Coordinates of N, CA and C and ligand atoms in Angstrom, one line a residue:
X1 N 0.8 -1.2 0.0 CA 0.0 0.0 0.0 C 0.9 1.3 0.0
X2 N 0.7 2.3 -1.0 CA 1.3 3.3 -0.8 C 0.8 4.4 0.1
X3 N 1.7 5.5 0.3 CA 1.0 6.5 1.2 C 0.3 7.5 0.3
X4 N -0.3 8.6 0.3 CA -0.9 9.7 -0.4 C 0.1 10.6 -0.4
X5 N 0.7 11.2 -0.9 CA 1.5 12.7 -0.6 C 0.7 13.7 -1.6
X6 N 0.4 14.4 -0.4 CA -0.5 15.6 -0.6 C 0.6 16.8 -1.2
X7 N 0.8 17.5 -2.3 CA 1.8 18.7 -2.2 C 1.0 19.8 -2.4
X8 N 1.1 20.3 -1.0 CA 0.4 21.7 -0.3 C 1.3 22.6 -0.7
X9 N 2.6 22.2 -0.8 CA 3.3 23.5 -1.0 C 3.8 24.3 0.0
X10 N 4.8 25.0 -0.1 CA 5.5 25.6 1.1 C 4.5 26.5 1.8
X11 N 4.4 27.0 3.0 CA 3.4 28.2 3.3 C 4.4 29.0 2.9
X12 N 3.4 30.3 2.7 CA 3.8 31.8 2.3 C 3.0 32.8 2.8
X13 N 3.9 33.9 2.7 CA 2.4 34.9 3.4 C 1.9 35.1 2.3
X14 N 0.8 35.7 3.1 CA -0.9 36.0 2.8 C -1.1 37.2 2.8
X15 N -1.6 37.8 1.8 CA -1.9 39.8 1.9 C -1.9 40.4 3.3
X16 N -2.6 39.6 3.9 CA -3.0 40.6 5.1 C -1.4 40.5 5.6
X17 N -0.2 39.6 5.7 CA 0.8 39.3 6.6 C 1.6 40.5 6.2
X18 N 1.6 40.6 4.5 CA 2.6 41.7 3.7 C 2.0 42.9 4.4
X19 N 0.5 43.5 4.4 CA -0.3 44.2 5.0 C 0.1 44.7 6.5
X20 N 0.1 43.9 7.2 CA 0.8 44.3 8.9 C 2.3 44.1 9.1
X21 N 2.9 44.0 8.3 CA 4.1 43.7 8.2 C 5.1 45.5 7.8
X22 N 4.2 46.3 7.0 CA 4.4 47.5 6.1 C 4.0 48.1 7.6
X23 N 2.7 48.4 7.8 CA 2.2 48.9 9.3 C 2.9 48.6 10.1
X24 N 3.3 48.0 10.9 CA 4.3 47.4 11.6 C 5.9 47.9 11.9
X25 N 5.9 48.0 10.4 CA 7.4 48.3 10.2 C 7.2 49.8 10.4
X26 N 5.9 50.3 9.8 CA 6.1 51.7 10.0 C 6.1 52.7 11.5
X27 N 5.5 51.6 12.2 CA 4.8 52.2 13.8 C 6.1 51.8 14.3
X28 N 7.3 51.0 14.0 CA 8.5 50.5 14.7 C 9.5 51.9 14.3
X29 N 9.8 52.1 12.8 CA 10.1 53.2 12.2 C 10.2 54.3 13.1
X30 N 8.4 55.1 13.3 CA 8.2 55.8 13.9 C 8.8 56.1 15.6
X31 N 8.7 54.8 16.3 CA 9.0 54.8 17.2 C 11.0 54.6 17.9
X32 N 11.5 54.5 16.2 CA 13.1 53.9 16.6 C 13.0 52.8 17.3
X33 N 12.1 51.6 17.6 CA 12.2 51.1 18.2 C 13.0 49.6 17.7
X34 N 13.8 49.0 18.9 CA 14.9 48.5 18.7 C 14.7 47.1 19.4
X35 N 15.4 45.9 18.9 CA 15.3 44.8 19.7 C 16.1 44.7 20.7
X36 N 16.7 45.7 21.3 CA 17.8 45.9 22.3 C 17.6 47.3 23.1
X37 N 18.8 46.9 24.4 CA 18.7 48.0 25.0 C 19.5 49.3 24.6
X38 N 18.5 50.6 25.1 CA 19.6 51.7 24.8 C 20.3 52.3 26.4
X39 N 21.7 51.5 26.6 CA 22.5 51.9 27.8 C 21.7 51.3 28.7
X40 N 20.9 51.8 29.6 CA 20.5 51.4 31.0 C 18.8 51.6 30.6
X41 N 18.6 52.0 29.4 CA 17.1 52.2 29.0 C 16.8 51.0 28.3
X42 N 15.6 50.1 28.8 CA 15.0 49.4 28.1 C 13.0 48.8 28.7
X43 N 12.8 48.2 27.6 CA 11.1 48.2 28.0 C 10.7 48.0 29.5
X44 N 11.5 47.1 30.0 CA 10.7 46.3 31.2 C 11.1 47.1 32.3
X45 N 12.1 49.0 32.1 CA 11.8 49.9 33.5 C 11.3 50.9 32.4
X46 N 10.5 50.5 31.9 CA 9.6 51.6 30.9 C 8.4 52.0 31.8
X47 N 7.7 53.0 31.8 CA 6.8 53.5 32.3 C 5.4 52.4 31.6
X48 N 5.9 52.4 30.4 CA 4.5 51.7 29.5 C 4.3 50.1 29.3
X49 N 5.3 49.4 29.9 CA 5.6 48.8 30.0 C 4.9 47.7 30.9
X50 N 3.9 46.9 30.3 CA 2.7 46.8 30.8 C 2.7 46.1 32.5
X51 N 3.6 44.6 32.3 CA 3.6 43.6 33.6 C 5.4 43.3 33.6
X52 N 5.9 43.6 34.3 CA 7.7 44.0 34.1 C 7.8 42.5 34.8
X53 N 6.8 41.9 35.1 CA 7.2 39.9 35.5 C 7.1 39.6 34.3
X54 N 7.1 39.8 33.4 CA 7.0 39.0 31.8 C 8.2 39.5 30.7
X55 N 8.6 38.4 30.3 CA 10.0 38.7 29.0 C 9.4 39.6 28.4
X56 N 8.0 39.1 27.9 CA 7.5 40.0 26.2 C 6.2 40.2 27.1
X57 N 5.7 41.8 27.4 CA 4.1 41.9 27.0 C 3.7 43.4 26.0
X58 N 2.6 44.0 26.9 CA 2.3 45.3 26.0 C 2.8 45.9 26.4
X59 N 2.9 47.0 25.3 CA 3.6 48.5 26.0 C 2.0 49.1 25.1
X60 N 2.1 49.7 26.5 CA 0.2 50.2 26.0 C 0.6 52.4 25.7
X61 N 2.1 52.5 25.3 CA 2.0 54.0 24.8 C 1.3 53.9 23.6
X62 N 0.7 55.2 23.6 CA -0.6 55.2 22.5 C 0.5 55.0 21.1
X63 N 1.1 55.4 20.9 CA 1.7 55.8 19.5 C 2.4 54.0 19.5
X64 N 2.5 53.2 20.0 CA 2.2 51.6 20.0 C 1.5 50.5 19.9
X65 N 0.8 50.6 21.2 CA 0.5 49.7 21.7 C 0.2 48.4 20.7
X66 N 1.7 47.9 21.1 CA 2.2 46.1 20.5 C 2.2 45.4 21.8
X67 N 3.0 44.5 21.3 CA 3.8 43.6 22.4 C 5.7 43.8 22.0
X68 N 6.2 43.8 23.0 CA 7.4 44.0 22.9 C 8.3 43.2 23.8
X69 N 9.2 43.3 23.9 CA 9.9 42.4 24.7 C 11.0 42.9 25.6
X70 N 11.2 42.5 27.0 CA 11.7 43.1 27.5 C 13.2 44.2 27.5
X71 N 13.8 43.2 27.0 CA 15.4 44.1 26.4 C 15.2 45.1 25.3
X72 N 14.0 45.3 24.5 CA 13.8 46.0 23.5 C 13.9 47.7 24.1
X73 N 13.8 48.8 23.3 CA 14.0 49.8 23.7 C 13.0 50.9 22.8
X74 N 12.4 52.0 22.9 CA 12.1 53.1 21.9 C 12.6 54.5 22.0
X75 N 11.9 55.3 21.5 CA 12.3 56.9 21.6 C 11.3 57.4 22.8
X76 N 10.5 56.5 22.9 CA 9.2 57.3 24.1 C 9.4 56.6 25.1
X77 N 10.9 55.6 25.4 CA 11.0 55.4 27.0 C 10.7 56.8 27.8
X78 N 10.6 56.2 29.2 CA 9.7 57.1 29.9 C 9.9 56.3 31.7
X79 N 10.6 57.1 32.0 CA 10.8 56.6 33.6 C 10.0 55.9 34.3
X80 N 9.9 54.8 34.9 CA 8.8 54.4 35.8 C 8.9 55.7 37.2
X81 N 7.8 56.7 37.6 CA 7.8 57.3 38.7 C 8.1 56.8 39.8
X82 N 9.1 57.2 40.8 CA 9.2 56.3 42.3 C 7.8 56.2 42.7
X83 N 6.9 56.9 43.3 CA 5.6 56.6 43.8 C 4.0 55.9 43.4
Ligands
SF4_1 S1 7.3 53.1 25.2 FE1 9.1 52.3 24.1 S2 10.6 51.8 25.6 FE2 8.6 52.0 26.7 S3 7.8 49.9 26.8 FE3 7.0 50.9 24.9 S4 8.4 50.3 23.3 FE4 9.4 49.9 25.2

């Protein structure tokens, strides 16, 4: 008995992926934002920086709000307040 081989073909993106990928790039653009830290500035002592117990969550600054990851960095870091 033979097997079936189905050829599906490699996946590829899909309009919408090219679509948020352009967006994406441009809100990162906008932002300088970086997969690294800048000096002692990075997401997770970000002010916006949603749950600082998690590697990757939201950074809910409006001109964002993605998910990001903790070592990453932008132009709109922003001190966590002592109080
Ligand atoms: S504002 Fe910038 S530095 Fe702050 S958490 Fe968001 S992406 Fe990171």
């Amino acid at each position: 008995m033979t097997e079936a081989v189905y050829d599906v073909g490699a996946p590829e993106p899909k309009p919408i992926d090219e679509e948020l990928s352009v967006k994406l790039g441009h809100l990162a653009e906008d932002a300088i934002l970086r997969g690294k830290p800048n000096g002692a500035e990075r997401c997770d002592n970000c002010l916006y920086y949603l749950d600082t117990d998690k590697d990757i969550t939201y950074c809910w600054h409006p001109k964002l709000r993605v998910l990001v990851g903790g070592d990453w960095w932008c132009q709109w870091w922003e001190e966590i307040p002592e109080d």
